[in-house]
Coordinates of C-alpha atoms in Angstrom, one line a residue:
Chain A
R1 CA 0.0 0.0 0.0
K2 CA 1.3 3.4 -0.9
E3 CA 2.0 5.8 1.9
V4 CA -0.2 8.5 0.4
E5 CA -3.2 7.7 -1.8
Q6 CA -5.4 9.9 -3.7
D7 CA -8.2 9.3 -6.3
P8 CA -6.5 10.5 -9.5
G9 CA -9.8 11.6 -11.0
P10 CA -10.4 13.4 -13.1
F11 CA -13.1 15.3 -11.4
N12 CA -15.2 17.2 -13.9
V13 CA -17.5 19.8 -12.3
P14 CA -19.4 22.8 -13.5
E15 CA -18.6 26.3 -12.4
G16 CA -20.0 27.1 -9.0
A17 CA -20.1 23.5 -7.8
T18 CA -18.6 22.3 -4.6
V19 CA -16.0 19.5 -4.9
A20 CA -14.1 17.5 -2.3
F21 CA -10.9 15.6 -2.5
N22 CA -9.8 13.0 0.0
C23 CA -6.4 11.7 0.7
T24 CA -5.4 8.7 2.9
Y25 CA -2.1 8.0 4.4
S26 CA -0.7 4.9 5.9
N27 CA 2.1 6.1 8.1
S28 CA 0.8 7.3 11.4
A29 CA 4.1 9.0 12.1
S30 CA 3.2 11.6 9.4
Q31 CA 3.5 14.9 11.1
S32 CA 2.8 17.7 8.6
F33 CA 0.3 17.8 5.9
F34 CA -0.2 20.1 2.9
W35 CA -2.3 20.5 -0.2
Y36 CA -0.4 21.6 -3.3
R37 CA -1.9 22.8 -6.5
Q38 CA 0.0 22.0 -9.7
D39 CA -0.6 23.0 -13.3
C40 CA 1.1 21.1 -16.1
R41 CA 4.4 22.8 -17.0
K42 CA 4.4 24.7 -13.8
E43 CA 5.9 23.9 -10.4
P44 CA 3.6 22.7 -7.7
K45 CA 2.6 25.5 -5.4
L46 CA 1.6 25.3 -1.9
L47 CA -2.2 25.7 -1.6
M48 CA -2.5 25.4 2.1
S49 CA -1.2 23.6 5.1
V50 CA -3.6 21.2 6.9
Y51 CA -4.1 21.4 10.6
S52 CA -5.9 19.1 13.0
S53 CA -8.4 21.8 13.9
G54 CA -9.2 22.3 10.2
N55 CA -8.4 25.5 8.4
E56 CA -10.0 27.7 5.8
D57 CA -8.7 30.0 3.1
G58 CA -11.3 31.7 1.2
R59 CA -13.2 29.1 -0.8
F60 CA -10.9 26.3 0.3
T61 CA -11.2 24.3 3.5
A62 CA -8.8 21.6 4.6
Q63 CA -9.3 19.1 7.3
L64 CA -7.2 16.4 8.9
N65 CA -8.5 13.3 10.7
R66 CA -5.6 11.7 12.4
A67 CA -7.6 8.8 13.8
S68 CA -8.8 7.8 10.4
Q69 CA -5.6 9.0 8.7
Y70 CA -7.2 11.0 6.0
I71 CA -7.0 14.6 4.8
S72 CA -9.6 16.4 2.8
L73 CA -9.8 19.5 0.7
L74 CA -13.1 21.2 -0.1
I75 CA -13.5 23.8 -2.8
R76 CA -16.6 25.8 -2.8
D77 CA -18.0 27.9 -5.7
S78 CA -15.5 26.3 -8.2
K79 CA -13.9 28.6 -10.8
L80 CA -12.5 27.8 -14.2
S81 CA -9.2 28.8 -12.8
D82 CA -9.4 26.1 -10.2
S83 CA -8.7 23.5 -12.9
A84 CA -5.4 21.9 -11.9
T85 CA -3.9 18.9 -10.2
Y86 CA -4.2 18.9 -6.4
L87 CA -1.4 17.1 -4.6
C88 CA -1.7 15.7 -1.1
V89 CA 1.6 16.0 0.6
L90 CA 2.9 14.6 3.9
Q91 CA 6.0 15.1 5.8
K92 CA 7.0 12.4 8.3
A93 CA 8.5 13.1 11.6
N94 CA 12.3 12.7 11.7
S95 CA 12.4 12.4 7.9
G96 CA 14.7 15.4 7.3
Y97 CA 13.2 17.5 4.6
A98 CA 11.5 14.8 2.5
L99 CA 7.9 15.1 1.6
N100 CA 5.7 12.3 0.5
F101 CA 3.4 13.3 -2.3
G102 CA 0.2 11.7 -3.4
K103 CA 0.0 11.3 -7.2
G104 CA -2.5 14.1 -7.4
T105 CA -6.2 14.5 -8.2
S106 CA -7.0 16.2 -11.4
L107 CA -9.8 18.7 -11.4
L108 CA -11.5 20.2 -14.5
V109 CA -14.0 22.9 -14.0
T110 CA -16.2 23.5 -17.0
P111 CA -18.4 26.5 -18.0
Chain B
N1 CA 3.8 1.4 -16.2
A2 CA 6.6 2.1 -13.7
G3 CA 5.7 5.8 -13.9
V4 CA 8.5 8.2 -13.0
T5 CA 11.6 6.5 -11.6
Q6 CA 14.6 8.2 -10.0
T7 CA 18.0 6.9 -9.0
P8 CA 19.7 6.9 -6.6
K9 CA 17.4 7.3 -3.6
F10 CA 20.2 8.5 -1.4
Q11 CA 23.6 10.0 -2.2
V12 CA 26.4 11.6 -0.1
L13 CA 29.0 13.7 -2.0
K14 CA 32.0 15.7 -1.0
T15 CA 32.3 19.3 -2.1
G16 CA 33.6 19.5 -5.6
Q17 CA 32.5 16.0 -6.7
S18 CA 30.2 15.6 -9.7
M19 CA 27.3 13.2 -10.2
T20 CA 24.2 12.6 -12.3
L21 CA 20.7 12.1 -10.9
Q22 CA 18.8 9.8 -13.2
C23 CA 15.1 10.2 -14.1
A24 CA 13.0 8.2 -16.4
Q25 CA 9.4 7.9 -17.3
D26 CA 7.5 5.4 -19.4
M27 CA 4.3 7.3 -20.0
N28 CA 5.5 9.0 -23.2
H29 CA 5.1 12.4 -21.5
E30 CA 6.5 15.3 -23.4
Y31 CA 7.1 17.5 -20.3
M32 CA 9.7 16.6 -17.7
S33 CA 11.1 18.7 -14.9
W34 CA 13.4 18.7 -11.9
Y35 CA 12.6 20.3 -8.6
R36 CA 14.5 20.6 -5.4
Q37 CA 12.8 20.8 -2.1
D38 CA 14.1 22.6 0.9
P39 CA 12.4 23.5 4.3
G40 CA 10.6 26.8 4.2
M41 CA 11.1 27.1 0.4
G42 CA 8.7 24.6 -0.9
L43 CA 9.5 23.0 -4.2
R44 CA 11.6 25.0 -6.6
L45 CA 12.0 24.3 -10.3
I46 CA 15.6 23.7 -11.4
H47 CA 15.2 22.8 -15.1
Y48 CA 12.5 21.6 -17.4
S49 CA 12.0 20.1 -20.8
V50 CA 9.1 20.3 -23.2
G51 CA 10.4 17.5 -25.4
A52 CA 13.4 15.6 -26.6
G53 CA 16.2 18.0 -27.4
I54 CA 14.6 21.0 -25.7
T55 CA 15.4 22.2 -22.2
D56 CA 15.1 25.4 -20.3
Q57 CA 16.0 26.9 -17.0
G58 CA 13.8 27.2 -14.0
E59 CA 14.0 29.2 -10.9
V60 CA 17.2 27.8 -9.5
P61 CA 19.4 26.5 -12.4
N62 CA 22.8 27.5 -11.2
G63 CA 25.1 24.5 -10.6
Y64 CA 23.0 22.1 -12.6
N65 CA 22.9 20.9 -16.2
V66 CA 20.3 18.8 -17.9
S67 CA 19.9 17.1 -21.3
R68 CA 16.9 15.4 -23.0
S69 CA 18.2 13.1 -25.7
T70 CA 15.1 10.9 -25.5
T71 CA 11.5 11.3 -24.4
E72 CA 12.0 8.9 -21.6
D73 CA 15.1 10.2 -19.8
F74 CA 15.9 13.5 -18.2
P75 CA 19.2 13.3 -16.1
L76 CA 20.3 16.1 -13.8
R77 CA 24.0 16.7 -13.5
L78 CA 25.8 18.4 -10.6
L79 CA 29.1 19.6 -12.0
S80 CA 30.8 20.5 -8.8
A81 CA 28.7 19.8 -5.7
A82 CA 28.4 22.4 -3.0
P83 CA 26.8 22.1 0.5
S84 CA 24.1 24.5 -0.7
Q85 CA 22.9 21.7 -3.0
T86 CA 22.0 19.5 -0.1
S87 CA 18.4 18.9 -0.8
V88 CA 15.7 16.5 -1.9
Y89 CA 15.4 16.4 -5.7
F90 CA 12.2 15.5 -7.4
C91 CA 11.7 14.7 -11.1
A92 CA 8.3 15.0 -12.6
S93 CA 6.5 14.5 -15.9
C94 CA 3.2 15.3 -17.4
R95 CA 1.2 15.5 -20.6
E96 CA -0.4 18.7 -21.6
G97 CA -3.7 19.0 -19.8
G98 CA -2.9 16.0 -17.6
P99 CA -1.8 15.5 -14.0
Q100 CA 1.8 15.8 -12.9
Y101 CA 3.5 12.6 -11.9
F102 CA 6.5 12.9 -9.6
G103 CA 9.3 10.5 -9.0
P104 CA 10.0 9.2 -5.4
G105 CA 12.9 11.7 -4.9
T106 CA 16.6 11.7 -4.4
R107 CA 18.0 12.8 -1.1
L108 CA 21.4 14.4 -1.6
L109 CA 23.9 15.4 1.1
V110 CA 26.9 17.4 0.2
L111 CA 29.6 17.5 2.8

């Protein structure tokens, strides 16, 4: 089983829809969690960190459930510009600087 | 498909030594890229390629060379390693409009 698993999608949603991505991880020692957004030919960019208490940034809400070992990203009122790949990223404790990436979930928002 | 593979997984170098980080993908992706990942900096693009025979510089290209003689392979060369190049290196590939696939990473320590 891979350490970080995501549904690759693609998720095709109309503008204005709400869409949710989940990510599961297998290593309970994982310490830090992130969602990255990545467009083809562009470097992945940090979308948001994920905290146990849940956190929100505009239309984006991230949540972490350590007991169930999953992370979620909710996007409300989807925009065309939200079309991208969303990467679930974990950092294990005592792993130095290494990040574990999920393979990404592809989102396509259509008019 | 093996996806994106990178070798070696770990490497220790002395200052001034040279080495090549290997990257290969078997998905016939035209786009390949190299990133380095450092704490507090996120992922930074080193070099990228839009197809065989075509490469270009990213955000932090100094000290690295690349070539793309085939669609499948995209090696990254360190000509004279420096401690500042201690990092985790990720190779990635994608097809236009598709998700980005990352390799497992190479952890490099330069003493």
